[in-house]
XYZ file of C-alpha atoms in Angstrom:
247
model
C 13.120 -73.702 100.187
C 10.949 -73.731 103.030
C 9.717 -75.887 105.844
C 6.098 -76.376 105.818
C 5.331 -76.884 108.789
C 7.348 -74.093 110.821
C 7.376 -71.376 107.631
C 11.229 -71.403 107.592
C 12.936 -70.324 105.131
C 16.493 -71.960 104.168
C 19.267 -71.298 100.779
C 20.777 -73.676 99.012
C 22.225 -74.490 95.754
C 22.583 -77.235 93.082
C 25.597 -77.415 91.083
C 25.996 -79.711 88.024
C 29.841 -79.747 87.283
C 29.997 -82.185 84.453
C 26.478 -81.993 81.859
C 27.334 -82.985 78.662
C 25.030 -84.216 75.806
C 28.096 -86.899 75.425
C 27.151 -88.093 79.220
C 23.494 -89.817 79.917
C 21.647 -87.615 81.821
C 21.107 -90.351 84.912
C 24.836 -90.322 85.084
C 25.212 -86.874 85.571
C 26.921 -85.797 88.992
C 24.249 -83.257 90.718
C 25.295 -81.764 94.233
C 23.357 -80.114 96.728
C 24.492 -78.235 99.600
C 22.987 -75.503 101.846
C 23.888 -72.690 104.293
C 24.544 -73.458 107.804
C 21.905 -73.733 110.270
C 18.625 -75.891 110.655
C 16.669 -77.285 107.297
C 18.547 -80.620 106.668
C 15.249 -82.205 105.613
C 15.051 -79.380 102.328
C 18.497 -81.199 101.795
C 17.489 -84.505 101.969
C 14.886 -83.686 100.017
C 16.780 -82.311 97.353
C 19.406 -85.213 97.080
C 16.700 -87.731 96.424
C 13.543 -86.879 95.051
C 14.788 -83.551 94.198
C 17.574 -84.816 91.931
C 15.339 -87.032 89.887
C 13.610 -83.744 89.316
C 16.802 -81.539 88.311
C 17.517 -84.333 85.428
C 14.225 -84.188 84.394
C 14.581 -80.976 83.422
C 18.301 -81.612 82.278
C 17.070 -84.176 79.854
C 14.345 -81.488 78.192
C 16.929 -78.962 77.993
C 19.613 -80.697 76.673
C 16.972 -82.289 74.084
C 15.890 -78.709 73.247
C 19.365 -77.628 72.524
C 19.597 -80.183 70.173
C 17.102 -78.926 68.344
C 17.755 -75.613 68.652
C 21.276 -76.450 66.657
C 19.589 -78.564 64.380
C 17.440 -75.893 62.922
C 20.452 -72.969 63.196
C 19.515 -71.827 66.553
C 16.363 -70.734 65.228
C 12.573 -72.758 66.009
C 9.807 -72.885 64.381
C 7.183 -70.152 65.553
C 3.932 -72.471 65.176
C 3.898 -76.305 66.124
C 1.674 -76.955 63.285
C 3.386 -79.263 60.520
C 2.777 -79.039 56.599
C 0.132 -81.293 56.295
C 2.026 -83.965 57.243
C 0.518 -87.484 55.893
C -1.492 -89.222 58.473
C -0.469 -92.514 57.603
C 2.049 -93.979 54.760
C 0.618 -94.627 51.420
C 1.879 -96.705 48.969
C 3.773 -94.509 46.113
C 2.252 -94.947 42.467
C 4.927 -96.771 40.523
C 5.117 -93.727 37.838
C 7.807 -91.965 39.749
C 10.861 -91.871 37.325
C 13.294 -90.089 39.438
C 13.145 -89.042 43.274
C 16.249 -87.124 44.806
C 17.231 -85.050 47.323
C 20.524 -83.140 47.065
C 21.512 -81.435 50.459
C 25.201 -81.882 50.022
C 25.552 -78.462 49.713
C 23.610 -76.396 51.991
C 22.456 -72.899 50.828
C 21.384 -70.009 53.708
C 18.199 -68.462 52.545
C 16.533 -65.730 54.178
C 17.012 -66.427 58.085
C 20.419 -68.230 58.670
C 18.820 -71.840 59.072
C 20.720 -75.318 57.375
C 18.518 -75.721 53.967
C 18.515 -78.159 51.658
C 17.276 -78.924 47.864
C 14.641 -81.203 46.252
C 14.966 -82.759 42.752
C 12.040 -84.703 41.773
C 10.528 -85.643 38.429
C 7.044 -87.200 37.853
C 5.484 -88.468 34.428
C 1.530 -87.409 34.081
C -0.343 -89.072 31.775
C -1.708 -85.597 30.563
C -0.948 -83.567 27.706
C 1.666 -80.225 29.389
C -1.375 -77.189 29.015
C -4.013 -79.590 31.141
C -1.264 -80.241 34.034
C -0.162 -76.627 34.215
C -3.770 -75.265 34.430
C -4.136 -77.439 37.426
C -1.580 -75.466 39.312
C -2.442 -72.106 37.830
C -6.946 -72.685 38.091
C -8.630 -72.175 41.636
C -11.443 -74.695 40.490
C -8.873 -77.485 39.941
C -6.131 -76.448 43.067
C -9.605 -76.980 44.867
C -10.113 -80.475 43.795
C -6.837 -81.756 43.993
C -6.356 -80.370 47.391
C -10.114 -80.962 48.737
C -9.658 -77.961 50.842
C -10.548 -74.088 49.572
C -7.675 -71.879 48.311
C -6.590 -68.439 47.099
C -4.919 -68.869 43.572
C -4.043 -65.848 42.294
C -2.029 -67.162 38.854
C -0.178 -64.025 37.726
C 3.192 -62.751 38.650
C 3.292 -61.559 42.269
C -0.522 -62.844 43.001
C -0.795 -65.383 46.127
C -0.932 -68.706 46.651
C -2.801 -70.972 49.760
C -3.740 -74.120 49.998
C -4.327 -76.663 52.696
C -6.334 -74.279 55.189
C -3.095 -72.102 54.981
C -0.926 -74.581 55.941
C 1.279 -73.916 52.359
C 1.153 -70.318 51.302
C 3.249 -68.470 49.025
C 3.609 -66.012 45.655
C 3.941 -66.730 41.748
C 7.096 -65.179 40.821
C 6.798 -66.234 37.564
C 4.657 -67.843 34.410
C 4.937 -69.741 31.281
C 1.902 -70.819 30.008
C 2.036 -74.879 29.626
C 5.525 -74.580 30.213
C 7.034 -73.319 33.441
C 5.847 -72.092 37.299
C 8.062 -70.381 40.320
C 6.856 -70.193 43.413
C 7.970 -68.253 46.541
C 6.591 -71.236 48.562
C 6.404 -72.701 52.295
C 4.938 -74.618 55.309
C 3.345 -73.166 57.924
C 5.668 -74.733 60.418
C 8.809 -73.205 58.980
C 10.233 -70.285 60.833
C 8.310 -66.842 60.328
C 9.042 -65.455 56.747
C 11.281 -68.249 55.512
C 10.329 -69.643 51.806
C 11.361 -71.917 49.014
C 11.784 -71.104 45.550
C 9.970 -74.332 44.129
C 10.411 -74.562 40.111
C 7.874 -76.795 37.933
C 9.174 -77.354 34.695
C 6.458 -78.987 32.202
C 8.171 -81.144 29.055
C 5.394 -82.049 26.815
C 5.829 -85.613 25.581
C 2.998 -85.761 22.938
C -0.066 -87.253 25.588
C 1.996 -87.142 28.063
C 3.848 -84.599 30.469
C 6.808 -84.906 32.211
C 6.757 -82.697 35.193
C 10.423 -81.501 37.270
C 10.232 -80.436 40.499
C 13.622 -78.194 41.962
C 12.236 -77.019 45.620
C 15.680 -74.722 46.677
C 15.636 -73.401 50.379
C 13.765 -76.279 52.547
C 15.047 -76.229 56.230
C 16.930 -79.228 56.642
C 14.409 -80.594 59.294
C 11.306 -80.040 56.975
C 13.398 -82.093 54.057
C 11.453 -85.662 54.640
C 7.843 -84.094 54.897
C 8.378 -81.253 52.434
C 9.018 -84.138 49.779
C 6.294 -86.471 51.361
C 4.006 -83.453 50.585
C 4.297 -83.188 47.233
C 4.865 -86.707 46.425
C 1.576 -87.470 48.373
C -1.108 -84.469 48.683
C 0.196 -82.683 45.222
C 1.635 -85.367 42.753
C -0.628 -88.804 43.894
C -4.193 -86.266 44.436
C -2.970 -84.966 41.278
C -2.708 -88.039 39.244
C -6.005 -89.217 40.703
C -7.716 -86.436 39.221
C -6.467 -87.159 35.844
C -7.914 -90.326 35.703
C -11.294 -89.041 37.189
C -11.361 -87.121 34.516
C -10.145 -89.743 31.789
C -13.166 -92.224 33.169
C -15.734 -89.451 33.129
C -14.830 -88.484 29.490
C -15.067 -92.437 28.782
């Protein structure tokens, strides 16, 4: 450090013997010491306001290595999250079956903890209408009130949500089955999902099942919250806009 007033320069060093994430931070021992000679005021300085500084720091760093284990050591490239709900909604009673199954964690792509979403949603909609949303720009548009690049065929692209989900159709059955190469902007660079929509037809209705493999664990809650909420609820709003307007 150095003395302001006279320009002189003095070394010193701060040594933190015992930080632990097991300790609290304010309890952690932090000593100071400093060469011999003149400059006991940079000391004094650095035992008291100094150290509040030092754990400061300590308490970002240790929270950042938290997260840096949580997501396998690797962190998310943009800050941006999927479209994460502003506020809480109330779920439409219609859900039949909402699970997540992360008991057994895959690796996919980049070696990151992922997880896998089972979820299965009844549509009152015969199984050709509900697949041509997914597969129809016009209707992807609606749903999602935002513009998007919906290129239905195997290998064309996917984007929705001013690019905040992007992804690939690897693969089409007309009326009766979509997979996706599919993610969030917020997930690390070049890590996807293989999301699965299975449609049973149930005379006027449609049973829909969802099987998203490959979410990063930390992404599990607003992954599902995403399509529950801005696919599945927008979705089944539509239908009924529809239903009235034909009425």
């Amino acid at each position: 450090g150095t003395v302001k007033e006279s320009g002189e320069k003095h070394k010193g060093s701060v040594e933190i013997p015992n930080l632990s994430e097991e300790n609290e931070v304010d309890d952690t021992e932090i000593n100071v010491s400093k060469k011999k000679g003149e400059g006991d005021v940079l000391k004094d300085l650095m035992r008291t306001e100094g150290t509040t500084k030092v754990r400061e720091a300590l308490r970002d760093y240790l929270k950042a290595l938290k997260t840096e284990f949580t997501l396998g050591m690797i962190l998310p490239t943009k800050a941006t999250a999927c479209q994460e709900p502003a506020t809480e909604r109330k779920l439409s009673g219609h859900t039949m079956q909402d699970s997540v199954s992360s008991q057994s964690l895959d690796v996919v792509g980049v070696k990151i903890p992922t997880a896998k979403i089972l979820m299965r949603e009844i549509f009152n909609s015969p199984a050709d209408e509900l697949y041509s949303i997914f597969t129809t720009k016009e209707l992807v548009q609606k749903f999602s009130k935002r513009p998007a690049v919906v290129e239905a065929e195997k290998g064309g692209k996917l984007q929705m949500f001013d690019g905040c989900v992007s992804g690939e159709y690897t693969e089409l059955v007309p009326s009766q089955r979509i997979v996706l190469k599919w993610r969030c902007r917020s997930w690390p660079d070049e890590h996807y999902a293989t999301v699965a929509l299975n449609f049973k037809d149930m005379a006027a209705q449609t049973e829909l099942q969802l099987e998203c493999k490959g979410v990063p664990v930390s992404n599990e809650d607003s992954t599902r919250q995403c399509w529950k909420q801005q696919y599945f609820e927008e979705i089944r709003t539509l239908l009924q806009q529809s239903k009235d307007n034909m009425e």
